[in-house]
mmCIF file of C-alpha atoms and ligand atoms in Angstrom:
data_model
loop_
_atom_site.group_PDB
_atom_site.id
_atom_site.type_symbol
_atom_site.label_atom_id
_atom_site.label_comp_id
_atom_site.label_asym_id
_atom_site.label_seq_id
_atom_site.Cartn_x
_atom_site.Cartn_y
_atom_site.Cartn_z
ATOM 1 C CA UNK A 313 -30.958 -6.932 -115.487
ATOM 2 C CA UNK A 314 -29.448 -4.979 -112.846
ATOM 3 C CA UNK A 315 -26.733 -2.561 -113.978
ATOM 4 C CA UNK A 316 -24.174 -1.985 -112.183
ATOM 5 C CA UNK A 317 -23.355 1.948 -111.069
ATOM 6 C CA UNK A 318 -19.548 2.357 -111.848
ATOM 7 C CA UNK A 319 -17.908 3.064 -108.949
ATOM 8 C CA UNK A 320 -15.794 6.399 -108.668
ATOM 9 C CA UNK A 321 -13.129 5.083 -106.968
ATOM 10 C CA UNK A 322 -12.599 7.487 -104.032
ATOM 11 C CA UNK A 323 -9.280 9.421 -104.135
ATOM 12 C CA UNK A 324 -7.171 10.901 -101.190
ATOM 13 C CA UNK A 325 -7.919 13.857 -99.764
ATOM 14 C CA UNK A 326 -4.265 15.470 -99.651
ATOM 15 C CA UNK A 327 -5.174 18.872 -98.355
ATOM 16 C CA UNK A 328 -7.326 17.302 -95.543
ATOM 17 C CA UNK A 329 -4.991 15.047 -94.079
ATOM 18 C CA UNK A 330 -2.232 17.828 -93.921
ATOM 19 C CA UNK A 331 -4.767 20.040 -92.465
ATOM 20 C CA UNK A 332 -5.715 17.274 -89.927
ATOM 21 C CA UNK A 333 -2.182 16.535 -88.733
ATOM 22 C CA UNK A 334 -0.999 20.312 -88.535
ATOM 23 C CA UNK A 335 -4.124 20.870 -86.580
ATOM 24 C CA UNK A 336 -3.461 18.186 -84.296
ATOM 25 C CA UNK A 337 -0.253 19.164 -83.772
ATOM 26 C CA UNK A 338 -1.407 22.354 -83.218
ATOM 27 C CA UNK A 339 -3.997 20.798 -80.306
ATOM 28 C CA UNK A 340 -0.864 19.098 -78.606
ATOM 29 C CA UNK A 341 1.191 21.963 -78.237
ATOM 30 C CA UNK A 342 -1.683 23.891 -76.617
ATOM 31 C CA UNK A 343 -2.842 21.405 -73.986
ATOM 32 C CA UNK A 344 -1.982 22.492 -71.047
ATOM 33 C CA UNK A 345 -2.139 19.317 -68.843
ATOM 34 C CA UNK A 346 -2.923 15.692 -69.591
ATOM 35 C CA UNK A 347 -6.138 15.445 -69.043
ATOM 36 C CA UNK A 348 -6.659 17.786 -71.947
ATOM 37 C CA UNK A 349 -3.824 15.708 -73.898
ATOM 38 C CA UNK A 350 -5.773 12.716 -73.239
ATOM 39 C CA UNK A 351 -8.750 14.235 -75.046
ATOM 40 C CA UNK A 352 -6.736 15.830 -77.564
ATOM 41 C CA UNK A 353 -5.284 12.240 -78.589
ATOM 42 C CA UNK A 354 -8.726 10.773 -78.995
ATOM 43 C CA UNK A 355 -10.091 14.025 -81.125
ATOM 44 C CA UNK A 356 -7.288 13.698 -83.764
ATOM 45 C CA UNK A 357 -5.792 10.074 -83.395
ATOM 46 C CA UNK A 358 -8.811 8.242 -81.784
ATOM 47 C CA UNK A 359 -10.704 5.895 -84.260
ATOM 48 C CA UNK A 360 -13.212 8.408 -85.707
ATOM 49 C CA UNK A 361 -10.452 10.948 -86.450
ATOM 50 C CA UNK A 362 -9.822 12.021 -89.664
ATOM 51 C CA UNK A 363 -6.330 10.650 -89.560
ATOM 52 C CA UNK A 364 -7.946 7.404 -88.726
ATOM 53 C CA UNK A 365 -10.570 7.288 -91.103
ATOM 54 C CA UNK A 366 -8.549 7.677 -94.303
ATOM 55 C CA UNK A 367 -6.046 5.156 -93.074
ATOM 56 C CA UNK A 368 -8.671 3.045 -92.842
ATOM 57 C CA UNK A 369 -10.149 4.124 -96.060
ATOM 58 C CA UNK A 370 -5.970 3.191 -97.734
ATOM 59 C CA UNK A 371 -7.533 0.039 -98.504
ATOM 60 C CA UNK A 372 -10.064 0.903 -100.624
ATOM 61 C CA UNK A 373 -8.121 3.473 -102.821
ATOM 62 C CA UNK A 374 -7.167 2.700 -106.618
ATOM 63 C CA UNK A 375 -4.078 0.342 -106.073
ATOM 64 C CA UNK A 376 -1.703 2.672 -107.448
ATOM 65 C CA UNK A 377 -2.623 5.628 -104.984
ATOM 66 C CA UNK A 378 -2.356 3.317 -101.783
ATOM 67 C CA UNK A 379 1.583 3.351 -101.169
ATOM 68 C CA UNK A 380 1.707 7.542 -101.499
ATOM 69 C CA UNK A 381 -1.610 7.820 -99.429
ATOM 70 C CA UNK A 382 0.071 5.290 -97.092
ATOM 71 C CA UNK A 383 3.393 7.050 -96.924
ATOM 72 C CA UNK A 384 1.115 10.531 -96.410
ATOM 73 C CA UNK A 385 -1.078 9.347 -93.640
ATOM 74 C CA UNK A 386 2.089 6.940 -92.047
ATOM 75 C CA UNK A 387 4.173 10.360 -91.872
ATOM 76 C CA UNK A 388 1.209 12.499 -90.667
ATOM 77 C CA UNK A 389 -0.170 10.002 -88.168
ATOM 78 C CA UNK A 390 3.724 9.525 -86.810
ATOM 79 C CA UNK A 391 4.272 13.148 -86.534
ATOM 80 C CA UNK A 392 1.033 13.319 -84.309
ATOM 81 C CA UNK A 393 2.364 10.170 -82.076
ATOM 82 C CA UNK A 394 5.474 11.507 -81.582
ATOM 83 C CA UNK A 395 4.314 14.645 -80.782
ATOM 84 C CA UNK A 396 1.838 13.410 -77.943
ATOM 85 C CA UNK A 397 4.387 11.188 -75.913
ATOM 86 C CA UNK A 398 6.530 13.838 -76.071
ATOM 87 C CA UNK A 399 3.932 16.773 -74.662
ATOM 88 C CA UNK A 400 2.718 13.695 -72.436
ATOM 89 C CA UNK A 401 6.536 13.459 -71.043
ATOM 90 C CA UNK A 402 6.441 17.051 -70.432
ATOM 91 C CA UNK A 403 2.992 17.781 -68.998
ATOM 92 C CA UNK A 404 3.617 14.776 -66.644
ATOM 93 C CA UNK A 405 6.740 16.029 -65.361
ATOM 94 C CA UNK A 406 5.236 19.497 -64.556
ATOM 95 C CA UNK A 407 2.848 17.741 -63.169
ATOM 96 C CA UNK A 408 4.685 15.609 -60.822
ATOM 97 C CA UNK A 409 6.774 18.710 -59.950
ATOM 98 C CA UNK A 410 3.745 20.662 -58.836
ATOM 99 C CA UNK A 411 2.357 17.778 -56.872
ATOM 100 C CA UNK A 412 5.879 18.122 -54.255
ATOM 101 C CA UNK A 413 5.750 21.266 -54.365
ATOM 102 C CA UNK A 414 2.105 21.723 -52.919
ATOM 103 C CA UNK A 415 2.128 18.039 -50.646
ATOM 104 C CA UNK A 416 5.427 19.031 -49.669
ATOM 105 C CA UNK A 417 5.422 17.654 -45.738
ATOM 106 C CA UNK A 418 7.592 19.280 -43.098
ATOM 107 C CA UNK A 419 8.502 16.634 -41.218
ATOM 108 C CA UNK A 420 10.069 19.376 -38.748
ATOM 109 C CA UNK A 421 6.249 20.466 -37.536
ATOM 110 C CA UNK A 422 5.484 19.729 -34.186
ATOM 111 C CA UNK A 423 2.835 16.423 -33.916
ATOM 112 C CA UNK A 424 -0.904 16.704 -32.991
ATOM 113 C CA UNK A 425 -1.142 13.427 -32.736
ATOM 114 C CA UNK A 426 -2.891 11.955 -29.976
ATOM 115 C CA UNK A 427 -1.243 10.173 -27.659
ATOM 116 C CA UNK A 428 -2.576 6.044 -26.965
ATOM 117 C CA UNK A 429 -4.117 5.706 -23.798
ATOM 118 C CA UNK A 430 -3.381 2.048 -21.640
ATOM 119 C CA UNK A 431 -5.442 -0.244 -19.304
ATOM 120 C CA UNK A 432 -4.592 0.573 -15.688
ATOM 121 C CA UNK A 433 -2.447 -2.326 -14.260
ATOM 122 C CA UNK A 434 -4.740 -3.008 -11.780
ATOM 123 C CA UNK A 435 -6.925 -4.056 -14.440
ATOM 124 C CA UNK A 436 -4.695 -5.911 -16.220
ATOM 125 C CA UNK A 437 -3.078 -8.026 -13.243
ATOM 126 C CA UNK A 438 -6.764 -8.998 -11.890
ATOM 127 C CA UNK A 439 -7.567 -10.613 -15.429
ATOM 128 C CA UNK A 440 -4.281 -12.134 -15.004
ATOM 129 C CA UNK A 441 -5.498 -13.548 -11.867
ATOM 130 C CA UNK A 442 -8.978 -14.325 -13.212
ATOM 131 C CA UNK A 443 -6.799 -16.761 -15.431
ATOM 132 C CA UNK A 444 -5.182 -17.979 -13.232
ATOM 133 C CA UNK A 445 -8.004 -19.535 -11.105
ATOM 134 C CA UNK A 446 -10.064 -20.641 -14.759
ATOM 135 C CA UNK A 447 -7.071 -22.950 -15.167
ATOM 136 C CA UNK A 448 -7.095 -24.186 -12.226
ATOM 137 C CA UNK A 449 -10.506 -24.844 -13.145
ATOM 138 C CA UNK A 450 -12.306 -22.236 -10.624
ATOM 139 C CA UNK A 451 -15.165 -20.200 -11.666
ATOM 140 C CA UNK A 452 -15.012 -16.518 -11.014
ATOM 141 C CA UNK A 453 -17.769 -15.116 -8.865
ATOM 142 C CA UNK A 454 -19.308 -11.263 -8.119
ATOM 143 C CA UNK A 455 -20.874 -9.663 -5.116
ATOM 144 C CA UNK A 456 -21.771 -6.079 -4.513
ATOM 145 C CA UNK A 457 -19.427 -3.263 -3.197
ATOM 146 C CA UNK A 458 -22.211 -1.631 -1.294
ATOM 147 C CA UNK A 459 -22.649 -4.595 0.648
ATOM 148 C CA UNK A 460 -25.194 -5.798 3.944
ATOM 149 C CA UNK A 461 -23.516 -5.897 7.278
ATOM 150 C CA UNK A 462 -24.963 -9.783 7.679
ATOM 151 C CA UNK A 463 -22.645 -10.471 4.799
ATOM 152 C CA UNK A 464 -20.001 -8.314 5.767
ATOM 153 C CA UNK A 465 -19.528 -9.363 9.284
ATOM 154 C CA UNK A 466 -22.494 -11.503 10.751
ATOM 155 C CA UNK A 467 -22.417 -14.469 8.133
ATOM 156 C CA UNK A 468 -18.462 -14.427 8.888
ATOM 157 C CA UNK A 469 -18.834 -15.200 12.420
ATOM 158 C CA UNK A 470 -18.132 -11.554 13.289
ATOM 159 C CA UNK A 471 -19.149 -10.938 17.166
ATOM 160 C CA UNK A 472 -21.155 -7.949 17.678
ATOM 161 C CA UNK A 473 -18.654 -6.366 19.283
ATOM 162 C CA UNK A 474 -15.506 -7.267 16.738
ATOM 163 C CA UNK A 475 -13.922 -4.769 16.724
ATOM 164 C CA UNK A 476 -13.658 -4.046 12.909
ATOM 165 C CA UNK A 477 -17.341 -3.575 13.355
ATOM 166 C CA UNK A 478 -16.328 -0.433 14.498
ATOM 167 C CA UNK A 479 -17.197 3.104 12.433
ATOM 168 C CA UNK A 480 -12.898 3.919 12.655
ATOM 169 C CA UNK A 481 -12.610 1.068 10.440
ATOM 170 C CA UNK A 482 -15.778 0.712 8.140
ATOM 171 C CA UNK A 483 -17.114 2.784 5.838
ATOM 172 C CA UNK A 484 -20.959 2.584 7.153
ATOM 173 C CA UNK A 485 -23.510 3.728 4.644
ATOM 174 C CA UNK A 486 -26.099 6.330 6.011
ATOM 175 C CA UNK A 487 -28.726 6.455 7.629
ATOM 176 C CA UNK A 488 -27.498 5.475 10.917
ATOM 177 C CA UNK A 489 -28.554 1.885 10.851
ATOM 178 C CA UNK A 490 -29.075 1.172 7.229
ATOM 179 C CA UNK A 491 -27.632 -2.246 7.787
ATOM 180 C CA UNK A 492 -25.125 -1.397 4.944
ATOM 181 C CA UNK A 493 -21.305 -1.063 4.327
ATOM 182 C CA UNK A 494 -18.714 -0.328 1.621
ATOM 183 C CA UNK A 495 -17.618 -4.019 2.192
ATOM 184 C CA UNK A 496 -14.274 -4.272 3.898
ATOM 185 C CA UNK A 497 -12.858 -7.122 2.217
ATOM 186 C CA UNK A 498 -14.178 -9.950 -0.351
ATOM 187 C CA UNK A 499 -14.987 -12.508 1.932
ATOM 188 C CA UNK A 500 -18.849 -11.407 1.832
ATOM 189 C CA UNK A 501 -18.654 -13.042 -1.546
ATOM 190 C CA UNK A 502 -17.986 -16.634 -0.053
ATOM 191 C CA UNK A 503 -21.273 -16.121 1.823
ATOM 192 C CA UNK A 504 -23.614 -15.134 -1.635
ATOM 193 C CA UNK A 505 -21.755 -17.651 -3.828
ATOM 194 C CA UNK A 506 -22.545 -20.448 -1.066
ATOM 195 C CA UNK A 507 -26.123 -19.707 -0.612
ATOM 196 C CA UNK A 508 -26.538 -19.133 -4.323
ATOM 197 C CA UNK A 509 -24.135 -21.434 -5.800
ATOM 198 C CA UNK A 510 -23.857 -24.160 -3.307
ATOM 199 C CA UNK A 511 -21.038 -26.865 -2.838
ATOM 200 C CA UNK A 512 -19.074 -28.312 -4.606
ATOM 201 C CA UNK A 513 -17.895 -24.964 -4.933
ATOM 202 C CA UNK A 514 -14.630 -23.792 -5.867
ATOM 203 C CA UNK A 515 -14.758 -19.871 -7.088
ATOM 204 C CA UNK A 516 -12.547 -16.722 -7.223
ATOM 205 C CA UNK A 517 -13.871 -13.111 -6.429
ATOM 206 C CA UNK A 518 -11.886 -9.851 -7.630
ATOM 207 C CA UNK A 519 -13.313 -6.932 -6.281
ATOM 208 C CA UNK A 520 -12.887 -3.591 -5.165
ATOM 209 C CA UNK A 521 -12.877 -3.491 -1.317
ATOM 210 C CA UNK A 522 -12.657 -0.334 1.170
ATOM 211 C CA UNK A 523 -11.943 1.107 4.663
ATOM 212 C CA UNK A 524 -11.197 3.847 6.388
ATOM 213 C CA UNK A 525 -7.626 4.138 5.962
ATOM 214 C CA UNK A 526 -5.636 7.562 5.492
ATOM 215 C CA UNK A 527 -4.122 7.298 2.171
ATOM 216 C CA UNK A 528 -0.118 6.732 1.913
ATOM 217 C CA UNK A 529 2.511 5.058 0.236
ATOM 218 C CA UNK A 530 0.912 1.523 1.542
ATOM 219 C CA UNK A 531 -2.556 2.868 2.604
ATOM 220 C CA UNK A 532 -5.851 3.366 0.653
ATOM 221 C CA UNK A 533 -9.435 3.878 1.444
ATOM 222 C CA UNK A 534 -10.168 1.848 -1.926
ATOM 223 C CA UNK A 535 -8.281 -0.989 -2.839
ATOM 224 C CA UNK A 536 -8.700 -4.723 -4.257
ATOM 225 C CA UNK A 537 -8.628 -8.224 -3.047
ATOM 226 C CA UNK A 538 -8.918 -11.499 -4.758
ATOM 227 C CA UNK A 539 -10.737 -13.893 -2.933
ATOM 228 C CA UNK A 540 -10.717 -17.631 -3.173
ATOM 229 C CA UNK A 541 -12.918 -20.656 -1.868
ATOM 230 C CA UNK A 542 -12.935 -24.260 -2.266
ATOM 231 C CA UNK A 543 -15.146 -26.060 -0.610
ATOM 232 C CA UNK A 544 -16.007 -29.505 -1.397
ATOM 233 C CA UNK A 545 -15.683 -33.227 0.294
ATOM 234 C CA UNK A 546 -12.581 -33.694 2.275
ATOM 235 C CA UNK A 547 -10.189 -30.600 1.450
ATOM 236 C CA UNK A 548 -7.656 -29.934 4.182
ATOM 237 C CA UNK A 549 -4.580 -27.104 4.611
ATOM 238 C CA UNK A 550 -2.335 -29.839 2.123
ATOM 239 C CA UNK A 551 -4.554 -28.185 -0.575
ATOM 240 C CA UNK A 552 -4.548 -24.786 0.682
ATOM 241 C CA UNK A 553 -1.091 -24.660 0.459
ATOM 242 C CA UNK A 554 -1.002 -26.684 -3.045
ATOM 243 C CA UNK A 555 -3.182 -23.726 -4.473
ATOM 244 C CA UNK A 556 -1.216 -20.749 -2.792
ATOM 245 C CA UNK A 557 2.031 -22.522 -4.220
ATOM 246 C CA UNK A 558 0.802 -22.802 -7.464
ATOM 247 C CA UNK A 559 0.188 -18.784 -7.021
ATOM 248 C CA UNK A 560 2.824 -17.465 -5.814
ATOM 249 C CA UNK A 561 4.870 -19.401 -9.179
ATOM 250 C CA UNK A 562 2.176 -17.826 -11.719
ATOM 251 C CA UNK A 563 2.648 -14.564 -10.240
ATOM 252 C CA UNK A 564 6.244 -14.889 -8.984
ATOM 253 C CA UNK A 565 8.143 -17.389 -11.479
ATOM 254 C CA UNK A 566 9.162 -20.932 -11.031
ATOM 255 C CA UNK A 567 10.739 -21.934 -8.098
ATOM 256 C CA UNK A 568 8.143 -19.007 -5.576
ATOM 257 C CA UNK A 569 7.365 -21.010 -2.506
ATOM 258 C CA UNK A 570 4.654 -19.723 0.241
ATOM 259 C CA UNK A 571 4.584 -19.872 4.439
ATOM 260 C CA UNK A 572 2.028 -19.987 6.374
ATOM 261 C CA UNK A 573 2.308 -17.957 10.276
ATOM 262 C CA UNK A 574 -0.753 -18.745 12.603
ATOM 263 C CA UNK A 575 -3.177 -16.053 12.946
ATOM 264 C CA UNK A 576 -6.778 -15.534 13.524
ATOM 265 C CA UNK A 577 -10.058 -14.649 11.236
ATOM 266 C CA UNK A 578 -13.184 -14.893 12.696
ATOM 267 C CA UNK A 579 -14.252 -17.061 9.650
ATOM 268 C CA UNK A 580 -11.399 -19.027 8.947
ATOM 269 C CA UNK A 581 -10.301 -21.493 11.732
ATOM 270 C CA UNK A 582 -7.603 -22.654 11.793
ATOM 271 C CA UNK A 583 -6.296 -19.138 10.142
ATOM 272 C CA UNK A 584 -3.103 -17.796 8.576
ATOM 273 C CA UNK A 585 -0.975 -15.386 7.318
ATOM 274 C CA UNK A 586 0.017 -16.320 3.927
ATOM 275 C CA UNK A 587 4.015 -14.985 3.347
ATOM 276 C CA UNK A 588 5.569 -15.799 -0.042
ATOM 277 C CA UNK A 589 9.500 -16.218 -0.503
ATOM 278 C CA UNK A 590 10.629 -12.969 -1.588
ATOM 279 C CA UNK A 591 11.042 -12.982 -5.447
ATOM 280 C CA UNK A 592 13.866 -10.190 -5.615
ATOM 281 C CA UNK A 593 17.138 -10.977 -3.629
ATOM 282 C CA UNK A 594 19.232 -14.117 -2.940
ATOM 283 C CA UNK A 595 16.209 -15.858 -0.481
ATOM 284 C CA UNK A 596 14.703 -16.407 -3.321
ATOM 285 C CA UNK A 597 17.864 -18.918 -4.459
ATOM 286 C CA UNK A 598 15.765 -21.268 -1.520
ATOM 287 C CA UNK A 599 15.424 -21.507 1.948
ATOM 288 C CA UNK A 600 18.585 -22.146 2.378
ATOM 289 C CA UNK A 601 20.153 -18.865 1.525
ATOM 290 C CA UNK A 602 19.580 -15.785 3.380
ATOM 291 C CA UNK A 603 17.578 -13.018 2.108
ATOM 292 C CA UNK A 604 19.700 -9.379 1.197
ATOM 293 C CA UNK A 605 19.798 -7.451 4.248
ATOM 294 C CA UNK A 606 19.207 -4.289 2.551
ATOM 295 C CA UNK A 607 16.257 -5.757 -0.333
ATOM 296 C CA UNK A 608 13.816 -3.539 -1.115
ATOM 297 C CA UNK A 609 11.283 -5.977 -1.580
ATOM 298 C CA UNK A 610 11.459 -7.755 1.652
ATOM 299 C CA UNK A 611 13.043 -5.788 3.899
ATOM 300 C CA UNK A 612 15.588 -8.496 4.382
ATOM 301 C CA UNK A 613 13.503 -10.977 6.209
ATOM 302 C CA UNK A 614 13.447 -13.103 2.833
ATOM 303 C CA UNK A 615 9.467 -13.164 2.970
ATOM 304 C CA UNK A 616 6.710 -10.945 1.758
ATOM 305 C CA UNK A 617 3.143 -11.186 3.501
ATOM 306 C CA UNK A 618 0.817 -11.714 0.435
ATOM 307 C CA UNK A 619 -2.544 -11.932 2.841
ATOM 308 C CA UNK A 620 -5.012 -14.311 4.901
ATOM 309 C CA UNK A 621 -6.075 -18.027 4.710
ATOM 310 C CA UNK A 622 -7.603 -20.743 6.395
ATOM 311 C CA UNK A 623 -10.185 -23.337 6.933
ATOM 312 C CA UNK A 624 -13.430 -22.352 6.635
ATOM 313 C CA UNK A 625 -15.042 -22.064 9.462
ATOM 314 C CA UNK A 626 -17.793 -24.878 10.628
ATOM 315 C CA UNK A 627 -19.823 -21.325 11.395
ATOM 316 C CA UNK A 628 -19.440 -19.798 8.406
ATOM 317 C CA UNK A 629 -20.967 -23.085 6.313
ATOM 318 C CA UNK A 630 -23.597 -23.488 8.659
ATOM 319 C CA UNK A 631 -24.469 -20.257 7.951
ATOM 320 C CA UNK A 632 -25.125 -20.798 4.557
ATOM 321 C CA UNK A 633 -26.485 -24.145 5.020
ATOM 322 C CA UNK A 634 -23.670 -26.077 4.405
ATOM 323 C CA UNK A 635 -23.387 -29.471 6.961
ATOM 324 C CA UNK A 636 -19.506 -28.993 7.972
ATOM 325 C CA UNK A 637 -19.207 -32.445 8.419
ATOM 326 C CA UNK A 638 -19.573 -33.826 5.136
ATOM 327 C CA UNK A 639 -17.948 -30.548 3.443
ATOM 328 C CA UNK A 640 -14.773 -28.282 4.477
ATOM 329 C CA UNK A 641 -12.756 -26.034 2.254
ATOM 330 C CA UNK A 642 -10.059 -23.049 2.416
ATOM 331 C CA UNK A 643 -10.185 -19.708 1.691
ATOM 332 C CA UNK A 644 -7.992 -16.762 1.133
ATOM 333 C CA UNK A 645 -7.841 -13.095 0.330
ATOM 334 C CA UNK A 646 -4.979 -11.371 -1.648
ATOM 335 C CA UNK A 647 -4.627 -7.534 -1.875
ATOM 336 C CA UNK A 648 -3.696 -7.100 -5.455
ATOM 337 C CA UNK A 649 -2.338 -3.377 -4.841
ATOM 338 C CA UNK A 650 0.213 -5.368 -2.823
ATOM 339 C CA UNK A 651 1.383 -7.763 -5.607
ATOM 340 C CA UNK A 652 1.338 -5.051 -8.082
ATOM 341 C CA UNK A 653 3.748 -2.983 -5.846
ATOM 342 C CA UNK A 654 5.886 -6.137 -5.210
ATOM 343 C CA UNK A 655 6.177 -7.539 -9.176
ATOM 344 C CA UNK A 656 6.768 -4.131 -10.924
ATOM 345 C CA UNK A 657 8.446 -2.124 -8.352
ATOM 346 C CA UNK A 658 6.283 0.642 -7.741
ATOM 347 C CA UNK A 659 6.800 2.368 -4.658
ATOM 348 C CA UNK A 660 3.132 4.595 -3.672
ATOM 349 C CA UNK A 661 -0.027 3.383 -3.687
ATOM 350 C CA UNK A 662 -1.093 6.793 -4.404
ATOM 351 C CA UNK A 663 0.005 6.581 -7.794
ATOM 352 C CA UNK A 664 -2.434 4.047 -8.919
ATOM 353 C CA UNK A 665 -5.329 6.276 -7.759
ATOM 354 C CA UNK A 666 -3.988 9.228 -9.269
ATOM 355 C CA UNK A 667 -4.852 8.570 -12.775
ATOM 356 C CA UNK A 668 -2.185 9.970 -14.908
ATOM 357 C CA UNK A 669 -1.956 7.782 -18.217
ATOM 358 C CA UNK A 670 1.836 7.589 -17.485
ATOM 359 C CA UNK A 671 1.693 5.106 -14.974
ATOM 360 C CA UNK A 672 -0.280 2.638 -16.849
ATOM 361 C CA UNK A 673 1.642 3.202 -19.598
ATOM 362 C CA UNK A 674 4.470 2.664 -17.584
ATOM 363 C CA UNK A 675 2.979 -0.420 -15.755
ATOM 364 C CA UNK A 676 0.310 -1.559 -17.230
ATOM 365 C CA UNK A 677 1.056 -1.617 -21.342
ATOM 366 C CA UNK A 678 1.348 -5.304 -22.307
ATOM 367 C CA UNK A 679 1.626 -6.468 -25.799
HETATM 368 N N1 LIG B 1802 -10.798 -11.183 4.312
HETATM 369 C C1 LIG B 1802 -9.509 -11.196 4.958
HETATM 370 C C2 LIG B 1802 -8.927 -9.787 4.957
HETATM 371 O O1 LIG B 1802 -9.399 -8.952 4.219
HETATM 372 C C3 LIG B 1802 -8.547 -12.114 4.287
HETATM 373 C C4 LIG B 1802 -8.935 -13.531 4.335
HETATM 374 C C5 LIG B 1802 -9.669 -14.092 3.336
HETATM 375 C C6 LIG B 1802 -8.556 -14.338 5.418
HETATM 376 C C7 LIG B 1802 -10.042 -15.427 3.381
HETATM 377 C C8 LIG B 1802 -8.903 -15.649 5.461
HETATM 378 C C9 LIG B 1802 -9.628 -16.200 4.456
HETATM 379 O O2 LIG B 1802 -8.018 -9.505 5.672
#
């Protein structure tokens, strides 16, 4: 038979709990931020607490002790609550206050912040151009800046004795007889793109092109061209001028229209120069209407020259191994400094070799 040990039924601990709950609020009013609050709520309110533990133990008092234990621990444990929001209130404001006071920014101080750089707008009006010709379906094609003469000159149906041959316009590349220029204009890409590419052929060349010009407002030893050539089975001027028209309106706006003047390239035949209705003053209303005698852009003649064009010359594809009867093509060179000055207005070629951020912040920052 298993007899049963009476059970002393355990009584509250009066003395403890008051001791507990002035301690506690003893422990609030000396924290001195939250952090130690936080701590301080857990040590005296937090589940192993002796506040906790003989609420918990209410239920297993004598029933006639539970409502005064309840109303003992209920007052104590509400004393402590109350106590802790408010120190929390407090301790969190002085908080707060001490956190402007230190991050306090003076919005007065000068910046150090760097300043953004931009792309020059040389850059960004050949990709511009690069699109252009990719949709028109074109393929854009490279060639060396130091470049050989037979590309230069002799593939081009230079004579000997052309007179741009000569050292007071080309930039020859030493020693004496090196058989090497800075080239003087794209063209020599036409040559490498033929022999490597062959025909159907219809590509576009940016590039950086030089010669020995004294810089000025409209001069530069360095400068750039854009280059085009189609070549492929029965292409005549009607296209030349389709493409240049098509141009002139991506560049220009709607409504641009190009001339062609007679001229002469040794590699183009017949040659041209390429003038596009100015884009600035009344001519550009139509042919019709006179041009602004005092425009800016044109000079009042109602027409801006853009560059060179022409049929290729029968030399020039036999050259590269092309039979000129069965294929014929255009080509032409644009000087991009020239279109840049034209569309934005700016007045000295010097300044887009100077290389102060300003200008192609200026110019050349597009969103
Ligand atoms: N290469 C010529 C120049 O620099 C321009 C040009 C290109 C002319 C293609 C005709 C055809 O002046």
């Amino acid at each position: 038979m298993v007899s049963e040990t009476p059970q002393t039924p355990p009584a509250i601990d009066e003395q403890a709990i008051t001791a507990a709950v002035e301690q506690a609020l003893a422990a609030i009013a000396a924290a001195p931020d939250t952090a130690a609050l936080k701590q301080v709520r857990i040590e005296h309110v937090g589940d192993r607490s002796v506040i906790a533990t003989a609420n918990a133990g209410i239920k297993d008092l004598p029933k006639d002790q539970r409502a005064a234990a309840g109303k003992l621990i209920g007052q104590g444990k509400g004393r402590v609550q109350k106590a802790l929001a408010e120190r929390q209130q407090e301790l969190a404001a002085a908080e707060e206050e001490q956190a402007l006071a230190t991050e306090k920014v003076d919005v007065t101080l000068p910046t150090d912040r760097l300043p953004r750089g931009a792309r020059h707008p040389l850059s960004l009006l050949t990709e511009r151009l690069e699109d252009l010709f990719v949709g028109l379906g074109w393929e854009i094609a490279e060639g060396p800046e130091i470049e050989a003469e037979w590309f230069n000159f002799d593939a081009l149906n230079f004579d000997v004795d052309h007179p741009a041959r000569q050292m007071q316009d080309t930039f020859y590349v030493a020693p004496e007889g090196s058989g090497q220029v800075l080239r003087t204009h794209t063209s020599p890409v036409q040559a490498r793109a033929l022999l490597e590419r062959g025909v159907p052929l219809y590509i576009a060349c940016p590039g950086t092109t030089f010669r020995t010009d004294e810089p000025d407002a409209t001069h530069s030893p360095v400068f750039h061209q854009v280059e085009g050539l189609a070549i492929d089975k029965g292409l005549t001027m009607a296209n030349l001028v389709g493409t240049l028209d098509a141009i002139a309106r991506t560049m220009f706006g709607e409504g641009a229209i190009t001339r062609l003047r007679p001229s002469y390239f040794p590699f183009t035949e017949p040659s041209a120069e390429m003038d596009f209705r100015c884009f600035s003053c009344d001519a550009k209303l139509g042919t019709d209407r006179d041009a602004s005698p005092d425009c800016r852009v044109c000079g009042g003649t109602g027409w801006i020259e853009m560059g060179g064009c022409g049929m290729v010359n029968p030399a020039v594809l036999r050259a590269c191994g092309v039979d000129p009867e069965e294929y014929q093509g255009f080509a032409f060179g644009l000087g991009i400094e020239r279109i840049l000055m034209l569309r934005n207005g700016v007045e000295d070629m010097r300044d887009m070799a100077e290389g102060d951020v300003r200008f192609s912040q200026h110019y050349g920052t597009e969103i």
